[in-house]
CSV table of C-alpha atoms in Angstrom, one decimal:
chain,number,residue,atom,x,y,z
A,1,MET,CA,82.3,45.3,27.1
A,2,GLN,CA,79.4,45.6,30.0
A,3,ARG,CA,79.5,48.7,32.0
A,4,HIS,CA,79.2,47.8,35.6
A,5,ASP,CA,77.4,50.8,36.7
A,6,LEU,CA,74.1,50.1,34.7
A,7,LYS,CA,70.9,47.7,36.2
A,8,HIS,CA,69.1,45.5,34.0
A,9,LEU,CA,65.1,45.1,33.8
A,10,VAL,CA,64.3,42.0,32.6
A,11,ILE,CA,60.5,41.7,31.8
A,12,MET,CA,59.4,38.1,30.9
A,13,ARG,CA,55.9,37.4,29.4
A,14,HIS,CA,54.1,33.8,31.1
A,15,GLY,CA,54.5,30.4,28.9
A,16,GLU,CA,51.8,29.4,27.0
A,17,ALA,CA,48.5,29.0,28.8
A,18,ASP,CA,45.7,26.3,28.8
A,19,PHE,CA,42.1,27.5,28.6
A,20,PRO,CA,40.5,24.9,30.7
A,21,ARG,CA,36.1,25.3,30.7
A,22,GLY,CA,35.4,26.3,33.8
A,23,VAL,CA,38.8,27.3,35.0
A,24,PRO,CA,38.8,31.3,36.2
A,25,ASP,CA,41.6,33.0,34.6
A,26,HIS,CA,43.5,33.9,37.6
A,27,ASP,CA,43.9,30.0,37.7
A,28,ARG,CA,45.1,28.8,34.2
A,29,PRO,CA,48.1,26.6,33.8
A,30,LEU,CA,51.2,26.0,31.7
A,31,MET,CA,50.1,24.1,28.6
A,32,PRO,CA,53.2,21.7,28.2
A,33,ARG,CA,54.5,23.7,25.5
A,34,GLY,CA,54.6,26.5,28.0
A,35,ALA,CA,56.6,24.7,30.6
A,36,ARG,CA,59.0,23.9,27.6
A,37,GLU,CA,59.0,27.6,26.8
A,38,ALA,CA,60.0,29.0,30.8
A,39,ALA,CA,62.3,26.0,30.9
A,40,ALA,CA,64.2,27.4,27.7
A,41,ALA,CA,64.1,30.8,28.3
A,42,GLY,CA,65.2,29.9,32.2
A,43,ALA,CA,68.3,28.7,30.5
A,44,TRP,CA,68.9,31.6,28.4
A,45,LEU,CA,68.5,33.9,31.1
A,46,ALA,CA,71.2,32.0,33.2
A,47,GLU,CA,73.4,32.8,30.4
A,48,HIS,CA,72.7,36.2,29.6
A,49,ALA,CA,71.1,38.2,32.8
A,50,GLY,CA,70.6,35.9,35.7
A,51,PRO,CA,68.4,38.4,38.1
A,52,ASP,CA,68.9,39.4,42.2
A,53,MET,CA,65.3,39.7,42.2
A,54,ILE,CA,61.6,38.6,40.9
A,55,LEU,CA,58.9,39.9,41.0
A,56,VAL,CA,55.7,38.0,39.7
A,57,SER,CA,52.3,37.9,38.9
A,58,PRO,CA,50.2,35.9,41.1
A,59,ALA,CA,48.5,34.5,38.6
A,60,LEU,CA,48.9,30.3,38.3
A,61,ARG,CA,50.8,30.6,34.8
A,62,THR,CA,53.1,33.0,36.0
A,63,ARG,CA,53.8,31.3,39.1
A,64,GLN,CA,54.2,27.9,37.1
A,65,THR,CA,57.0,29.8,34.2
A,66,VAL,CA,58.7,31.4,37.2
A,67,THR,CA,59.1,28.0,38.9
A,68,TRP,CA,60.8,26.4,35.6
A,69,VAL,CA,63.0,29.5,34.8
A,70,CYS,CA,64.0,29.3,38.6
A,71,SER,CA,64.8,25.6,38.1
A,72,GLU,CA,67.3,26.5,35.2
A,73,LEU,CA,68.9,29.2,37.3
A,74,GLY,CA,69.3,26.4,40.3
A,75,GLU,CA,70.8,27.7,43.4
A,76,LYS,CA,71.7,31.3,42.0
A,77,ALA,CA,67.6,31.7,41.6
A,78,PRO,CA,66.6,34.3,44.2
A,79,THR,CA,63.2,33.3,45.6
A,80,PRO,CA,60.5,35.3,43.9
A,81,GLN,CA,57.8,37.9,45.4
A,82,LEU,CA,54.7,38.4,44.1
A,83,TRP,CA,53.1,41.3,43.2
A,84,GLU,CA,49.5,41.8,43.1
A,85,SER,CA,49.3,44.6,40.5
A,86,LEU,CA,51.1,42.7,37.9
A,87,TYR,CA,48.0,40.7,37.4
A,88,HIS,CA,46.2,42.1,34.4
A,89,GLY,CA,48.5,45.4,35.1
A,90,THR,CA,49.1,47.8,32.6
A,91,ASP,CA,52.4,49.6,31.7
A,92,ALA,CA,52.0,52.0,34.4
A,93,GLN,CA,51.2,49.3,37.0
A,94,LEU,CA,54.7,47.2,36.0
A,95,VAL,CA,56.5,50.4,36.1
A,96,ALA,CA,55.5,51.4,39.5
A,97,ALA,CA,55.9,47.8,41.0
A,98,VAL,CA,59.6,48.6,39.3
A,99,ASN,CA,60.1,51.8,41.1
A,100,HIS,CA,59.7,50.1,44.3
A,101,VAL,CA,62.7,47.8,44.1
A,102,PRO,CA,65.5,48.8,46.0
A,103,GLU,CA,68.7,49.8,44.4
A,104,THR,CA,70.7,47.4,46.0
A,105,VAL,CA,69.0,45.1,43.2
A,106,ARG,CA,71.3,45.1,39.9
A,107,THR,CA,69.2,42.9,37.7
A,108,LEU,CA,65.7,42.5,38.4
A,109,LEU,CA,63.0,40.1,36.4
A,110,VAL,CA,59.6,40.6,36.5
A,111,VAL,CA,57.0,38.1,35.3
A,112,ALA,CA,53.6,39.3,33.7
A,113,HIS,CA,50.8,39.2,31.2
A,114,MET,CA,50.0,41.1,28.2
A,115,PRO,CA,49.8,43.5,27.2
A,116,GLY,CA,51.7,45.2,30.2
A,117,VAL,CA,54.7,43.7,29.5
A,118,VAL,CA,55.0,44.9,25.6
A,119,ASP,CA,53.4,48.2,26.5
A,120,ALA,CA,55.8,48.6,29.4
A,121,VAL,CA,58.9,47.7,27.2
A,122,LEU,CA,57.7,49.9,24.3
A,123,ARG,CA,57.1,52.6,27.1
A,124,LEU,CA,60.7,52.1,28.6
A,125,ALA,CA,63.0,51.8,25.4
A,126,SER,CA,64.8,54.6,24.5
A,127,ARG,CA,65.5,55.8,21.1
A,128,ASP,CA,69.0,54.4,21.4
A,129,SER,CA,67.6,51.0,21.8
A,130,GLU,CA,69.0,48.0,19.6
A,131,PRO,CA,66.6,48.1,16.5
A,132,ASP,CA,66.1,44.0,16.2
A,133,ALA,CA,65.1,44.0,19.9
A,134,MET,CA,62.8,46.5,19.2
A,135,MET,CA,61.2,45.0,16.2
A,136,ASP,CA,61.3,41.6,18.0
A,137,ALA,CA,59.2,42.7,20.9
A,138,ALA,CA,56.8,44.9,19.0
A,139,GLY,CA,55.9,42.3,16.7
A,140,GLY,CA,53.9,40.0,18.9
A,141,PHE,CA,56.0,39.4,22.2
A,142,PRO,CA,55.1,35.6,22.0
A,143,THR,CA,54.9,33.6,25.1
A,144,ALA,CA,57.6,33.6,27.5
A,145,GLY,CA,59.3,36.0,25.6
A,146,THR,CA,62.1,37.7,27.2
A,147,ALA,CA,62.9,41.5,27.0
A,148,VAL,CA,66.5,43.0,28.4
A,149,LEU,CA,66.5,46.5,28.9
A,150,GLU,CA,69.5,48.7,30.1
A,151,VAL,CA,68.7,50.9,33.5
A,152,PRO,CA,71.1,53.9,33.9
A,153,GLY,CA,69.7,55.4,36.8
A,154,GLU,CA,67.6,54.5,39.8
A,155,TRP,CA,64.9,52.4,39.8
A,156,ALA,CA,62.4,55.0,41.7
A,157,LEU,CA,63.2,57.2,38.7
A,158,LEU,CA,62.4,54.8,36.0
A,159,ASP,CA,59.6,56.1,33.9
A,160,GLY,CA,59.3,56.3,29.8
A,161,ALA,CA,62.0,56.0,27.4
A,162,ASP,CA,64.6,55.9,30.0
A,163,ALA,CA,66.1,52.4,29.4
A,164,ARG,CA,68.2,51.0,26.1
A,165,LEU,CA,66.4,47.8,25.2
A,166,THR,CA,69.5,45.6,24.3
A,167,GLN,CA,68.0,42.2,23.7
A,168,PHE,CA,65.1,40.0,22.9
A,169,TYR,CA,64.5,36.1,23.4
A,170,ALA,CA,61.9,34.2,22.1
A,171,PRO,CA,62.1,30.6,22.5
A,172,HIS,CA,61.5,28.1,19.9
A,173,VAL,CA,60.3,24.8,21.4
């Protein structure tokens, strides 16, 4: 049974990106596999944790990931908001972005990069997190890996070890 007083923070790594010669890091596109991963994660989110709000790094690969996710969410997809500090953001910068989310948001999706995504999940996960989800998140956080955390309090107060990691999804495409 799901508690209705809990909010959900979904932290996702972008899909697999290409490394084309001469292209700046910020402009690296998804590979075809990355697009498939992002679509699979979007389908999973549509069933498990459809977001009310999406914060996304302005890098091309994260924006493309969110495009695929939103295509799977369909008309329920909120308009993604670019958040500059998520590009090469640390766990502290990711948490700071979450701290600015309005309290009316019940499920927040953040799409960003390594190592910020794994560091943020491990920073926020409480001791009563699901062991399998913790092992999966800590064990490499693959491209398009998606962690779902239950947040019992206000977004503005989220800091460390105060959210329960309940699920980790890794697309197999």
